[in-house]
Short mmCIF file of C-alpha atoms in Angstrom, two decimals:
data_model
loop_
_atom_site.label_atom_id
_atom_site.label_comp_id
_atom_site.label_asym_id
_atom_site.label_seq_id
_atom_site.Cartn_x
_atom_site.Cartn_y
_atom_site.Cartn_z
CA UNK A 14 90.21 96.88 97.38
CA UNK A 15 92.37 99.23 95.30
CA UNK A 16 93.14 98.18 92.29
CA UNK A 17 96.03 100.00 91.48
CA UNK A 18 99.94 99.90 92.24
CA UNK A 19 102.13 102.95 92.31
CA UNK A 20 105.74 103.62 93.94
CA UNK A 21 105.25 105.00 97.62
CA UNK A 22 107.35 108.12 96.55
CA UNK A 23 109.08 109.73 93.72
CA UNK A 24 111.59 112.88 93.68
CA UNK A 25 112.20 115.14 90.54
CA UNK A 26 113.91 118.43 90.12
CA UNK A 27 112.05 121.50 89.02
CA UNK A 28 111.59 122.21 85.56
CA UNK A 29 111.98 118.67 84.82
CA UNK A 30 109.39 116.37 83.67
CA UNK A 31 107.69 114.10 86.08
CA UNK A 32 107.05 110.51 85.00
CA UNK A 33 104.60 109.13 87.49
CA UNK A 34 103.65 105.67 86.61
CA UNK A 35 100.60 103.30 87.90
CA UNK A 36 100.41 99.46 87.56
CA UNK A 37 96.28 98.45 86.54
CA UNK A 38 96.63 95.01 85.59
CA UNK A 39 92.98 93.80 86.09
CA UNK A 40 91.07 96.70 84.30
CA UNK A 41 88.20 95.65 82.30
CA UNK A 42 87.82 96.51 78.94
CA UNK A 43 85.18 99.49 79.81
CA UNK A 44 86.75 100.92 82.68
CA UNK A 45 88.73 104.43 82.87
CA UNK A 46 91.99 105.59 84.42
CA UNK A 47 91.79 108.07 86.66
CA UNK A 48 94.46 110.51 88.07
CA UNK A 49 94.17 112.93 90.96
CA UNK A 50 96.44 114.97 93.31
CA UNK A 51 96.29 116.00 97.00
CA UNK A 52 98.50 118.70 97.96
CA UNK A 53 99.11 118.31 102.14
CA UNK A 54 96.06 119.19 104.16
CA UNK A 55 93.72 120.18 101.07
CA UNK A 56 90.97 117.97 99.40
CA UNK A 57 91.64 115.46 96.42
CA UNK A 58 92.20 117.73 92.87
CA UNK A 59 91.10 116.03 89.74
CA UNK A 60 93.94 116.06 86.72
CA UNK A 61 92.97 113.62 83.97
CA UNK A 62 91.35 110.37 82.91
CA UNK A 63 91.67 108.67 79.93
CA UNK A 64 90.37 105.02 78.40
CA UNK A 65 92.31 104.04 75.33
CA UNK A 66 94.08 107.38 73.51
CA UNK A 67 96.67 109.08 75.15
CA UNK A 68 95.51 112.70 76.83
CA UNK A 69 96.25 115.60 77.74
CA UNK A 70 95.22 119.03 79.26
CA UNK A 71 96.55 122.34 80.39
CA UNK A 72 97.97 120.15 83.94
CA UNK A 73 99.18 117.15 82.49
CA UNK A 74 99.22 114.28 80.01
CA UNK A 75 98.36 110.59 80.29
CA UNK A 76 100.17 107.63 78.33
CA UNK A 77 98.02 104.28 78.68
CA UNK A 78 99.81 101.29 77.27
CA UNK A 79 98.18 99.70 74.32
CA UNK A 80 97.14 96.69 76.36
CA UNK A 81 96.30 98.94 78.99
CA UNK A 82 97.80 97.39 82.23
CA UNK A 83 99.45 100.10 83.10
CA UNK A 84 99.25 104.16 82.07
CA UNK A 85 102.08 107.22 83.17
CA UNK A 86 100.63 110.65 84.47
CA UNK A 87 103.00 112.93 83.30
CA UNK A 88 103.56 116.39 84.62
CA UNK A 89 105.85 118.28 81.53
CA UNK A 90 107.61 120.74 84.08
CA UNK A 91 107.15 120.51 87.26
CA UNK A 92 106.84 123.09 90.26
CA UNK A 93 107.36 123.36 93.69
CA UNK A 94 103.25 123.66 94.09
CA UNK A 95 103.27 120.31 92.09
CA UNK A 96 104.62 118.48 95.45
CA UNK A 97 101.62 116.45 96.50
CA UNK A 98 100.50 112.78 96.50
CA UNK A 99 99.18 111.52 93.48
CA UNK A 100 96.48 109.00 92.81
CA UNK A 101 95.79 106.92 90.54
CA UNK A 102 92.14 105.23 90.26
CA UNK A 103 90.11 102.65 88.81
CA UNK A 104 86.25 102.75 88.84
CA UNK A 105 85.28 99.94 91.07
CA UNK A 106 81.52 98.73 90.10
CA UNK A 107 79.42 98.72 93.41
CA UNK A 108 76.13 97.63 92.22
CA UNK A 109 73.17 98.63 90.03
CA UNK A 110 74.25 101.76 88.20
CA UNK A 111 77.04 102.77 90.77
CA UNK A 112 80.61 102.68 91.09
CA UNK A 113 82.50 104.18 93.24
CA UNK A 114 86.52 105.45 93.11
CA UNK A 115 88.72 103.29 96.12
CA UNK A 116 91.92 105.33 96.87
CA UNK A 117 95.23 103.42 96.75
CA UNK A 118 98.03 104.67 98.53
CA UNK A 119 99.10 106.99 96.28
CA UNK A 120 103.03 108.07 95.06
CA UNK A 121 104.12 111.21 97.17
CA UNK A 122 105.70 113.31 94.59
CA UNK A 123 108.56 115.67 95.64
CA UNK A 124 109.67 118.54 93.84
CA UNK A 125 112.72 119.70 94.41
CA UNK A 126 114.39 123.61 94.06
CA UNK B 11 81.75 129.63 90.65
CA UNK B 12 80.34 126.31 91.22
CA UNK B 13 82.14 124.35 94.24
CA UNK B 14 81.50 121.78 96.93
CA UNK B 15 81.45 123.97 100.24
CA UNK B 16 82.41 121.92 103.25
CA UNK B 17 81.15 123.25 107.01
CA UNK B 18 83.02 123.88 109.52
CA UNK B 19 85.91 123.54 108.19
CA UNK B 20 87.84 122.52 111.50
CA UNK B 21 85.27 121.05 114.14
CA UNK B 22 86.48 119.95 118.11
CA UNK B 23 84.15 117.75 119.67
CA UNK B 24 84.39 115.45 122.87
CA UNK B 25 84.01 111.79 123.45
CA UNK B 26 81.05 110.89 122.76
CA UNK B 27 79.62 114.24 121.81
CA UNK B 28 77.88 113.95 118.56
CA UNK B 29 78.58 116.10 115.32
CA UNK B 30 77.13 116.88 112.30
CA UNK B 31 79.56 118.10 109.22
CA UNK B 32 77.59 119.36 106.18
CA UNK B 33 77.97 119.61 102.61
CA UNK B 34 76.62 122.06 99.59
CA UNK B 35 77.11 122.02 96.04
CA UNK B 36 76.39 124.49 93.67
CA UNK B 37 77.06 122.01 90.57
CA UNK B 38 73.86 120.22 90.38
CA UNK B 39 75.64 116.92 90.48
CA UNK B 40 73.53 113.72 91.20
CA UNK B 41 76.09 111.84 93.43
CA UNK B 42 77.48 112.91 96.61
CA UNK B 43 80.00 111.20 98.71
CA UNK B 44 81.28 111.02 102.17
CA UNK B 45 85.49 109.81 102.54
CA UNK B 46 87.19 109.41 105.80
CA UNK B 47 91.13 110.34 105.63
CA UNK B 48 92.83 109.86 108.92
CA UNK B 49 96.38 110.80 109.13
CA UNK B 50 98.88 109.75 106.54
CA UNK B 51 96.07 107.46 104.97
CA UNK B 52 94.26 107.46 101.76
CA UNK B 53 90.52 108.89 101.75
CA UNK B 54 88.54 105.83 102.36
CA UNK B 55 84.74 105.75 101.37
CA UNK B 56 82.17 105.82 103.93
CA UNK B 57 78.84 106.01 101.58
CA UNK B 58 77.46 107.59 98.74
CA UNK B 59 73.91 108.88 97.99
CA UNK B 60 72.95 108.62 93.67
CA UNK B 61 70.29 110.93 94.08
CA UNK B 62 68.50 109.66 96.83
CA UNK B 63 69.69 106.14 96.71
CA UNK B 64 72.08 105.94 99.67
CA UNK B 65 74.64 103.62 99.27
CA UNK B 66 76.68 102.65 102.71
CA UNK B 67 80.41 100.72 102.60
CA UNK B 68 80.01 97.46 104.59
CA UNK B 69 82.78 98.17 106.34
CA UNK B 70 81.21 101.94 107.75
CA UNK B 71 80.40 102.14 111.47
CA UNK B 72 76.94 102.37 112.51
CA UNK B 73 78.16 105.34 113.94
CA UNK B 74 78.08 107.44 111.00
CA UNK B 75 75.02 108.30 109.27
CA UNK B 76 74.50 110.25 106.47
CA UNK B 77 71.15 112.44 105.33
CA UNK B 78 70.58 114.37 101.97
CA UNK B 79 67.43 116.56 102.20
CA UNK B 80 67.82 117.88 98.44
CA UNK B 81 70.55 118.01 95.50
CA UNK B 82 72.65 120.29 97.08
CA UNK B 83 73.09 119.82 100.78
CA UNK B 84 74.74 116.50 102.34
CA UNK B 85 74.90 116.05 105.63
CA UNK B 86 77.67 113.40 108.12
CA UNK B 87 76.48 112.38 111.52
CA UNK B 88 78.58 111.11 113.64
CA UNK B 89 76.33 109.79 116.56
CA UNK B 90 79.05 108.93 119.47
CA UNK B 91 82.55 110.10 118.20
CA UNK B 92 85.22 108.40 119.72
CA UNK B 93 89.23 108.95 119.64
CA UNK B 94 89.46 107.15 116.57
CA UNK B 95 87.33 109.05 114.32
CA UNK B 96 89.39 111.78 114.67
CA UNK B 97 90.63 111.91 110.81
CA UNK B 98 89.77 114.75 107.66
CA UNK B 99 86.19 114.37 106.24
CA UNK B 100 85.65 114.99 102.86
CA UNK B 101 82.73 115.40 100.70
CA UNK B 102 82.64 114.77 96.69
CA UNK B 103 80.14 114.90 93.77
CA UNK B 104 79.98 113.47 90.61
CA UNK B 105 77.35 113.58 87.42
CA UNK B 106 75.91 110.32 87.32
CA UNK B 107 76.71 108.12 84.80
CA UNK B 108 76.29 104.40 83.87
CA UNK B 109 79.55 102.69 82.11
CA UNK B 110 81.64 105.48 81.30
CA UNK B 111 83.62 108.58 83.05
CA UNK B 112 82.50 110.09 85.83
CA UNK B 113 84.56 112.86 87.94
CA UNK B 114 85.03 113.48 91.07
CA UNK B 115 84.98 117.33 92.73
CA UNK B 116 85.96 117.45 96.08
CA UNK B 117 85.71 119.92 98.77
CA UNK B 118 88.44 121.13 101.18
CA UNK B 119 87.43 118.97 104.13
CA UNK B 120 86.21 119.20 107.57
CA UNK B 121 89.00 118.54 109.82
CA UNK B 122 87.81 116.61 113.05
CA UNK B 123 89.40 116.45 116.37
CA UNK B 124 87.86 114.89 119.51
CA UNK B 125 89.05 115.52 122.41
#
């Protein structure tokens, strides 16, 4: 029950930007984008959420359309240790107080030399 | 510095055999939570405790059970494990939170094999 939509795979070159973008058509008003990496064989790294503004931070920045259907993780110059998959997530609301984060399938980002 | 520890990290088993994969956190963190990842798949959520609240996916096999004795320790059983649960386990926390952002730290994973 992901709620997200992302390209199966992207290549860029190193030292380029990386542009990854995620499709989040049915957020709710209240809800946050959430972006996380996992490089092969390691546990899910966190890189940035945002709700409204545009962010970033020392790993990447995050550009969330004004009607907020869709946002772009961008990684300013990428590295070979930046090949990974890359998630993007929407809270889902499970009950009560709780929500939980569903994985998609993620965009397997290639960096190339 | 504070982490989510994951035990053993790679853990054989046979058919049937059961195994328990456990959890720590140094972060203080309310929630824990238990994701499956088999091969070339997406973590999938098993269950989640919020504090001691357990919260199980409807979809999660009886099979796997899940204890937390305190804040920091978390603990997957796997009762009977068959060929298909073969697959990366990994355990996350989070702060709790109501509406608003809450952010997932995840440990390395226990990699499962049965044999």
């Amino acid at each position: 029950d992901a709620k997200t939509t992302q390209p199966p795979s992207m290549d860029c070159a190193e030292g380029r930007a990386a542009n990854l973008p995620c499709n989040h058509s049915t957020i709710s008003g209240n809800e946050y984008v959430y972006w996380y990496r996992q490089i092969h064989s390691q546990g899910p790294q966190y890189i940035i959420h945002g709700l409204k503004n545009n962010e970033t931070n020392e790993m990447a920045s995050l550009i969330i359309t004004e009607d907020r259907k869709s946002s772009t993780l961008i990684l300013p110059h990428a590295t070979l240790r930046d090949t990974a998959v890359y998630y993007c997530i929407v809270r889902v609301f499970s009950g009560g107080s709780n929500y939980k984060l569903t994985f998609g399938k993620g965009t397997l980002l290639t960096v190339n030399p | 510095d504070a982490m989510v520890i994951q035990n053993p990290r790679y853990q054989v088993t046979q058919f049937g055999k059961p195994v328990t994969l456990s959890c720590s956190q140094t972060l203080n963190h309310n929630v824990m939570y238990w994701y499956q990842q088999k091969s070339s798949q997406a973590p999938k959520l098993l269950f989640h405790y919020y504090d001691k609240d357990f919260n199980n996916e409807a979809d999660t096999p009886d099979n796997f059970q899940s204890r937390r004795p305190n804040t920091s320790f978390c603990f997957l059983d796997i009762r009977s494990p068959g060929l298909g649960d073969a697959a990366m386990y990994l355990c996350a926390t989070s702060v709790k939170t109501g509406v608003g952002a809450n952010v997932l730290t995840f440990g390395a994973g226990s990699r499962l094999t049965v044999l």
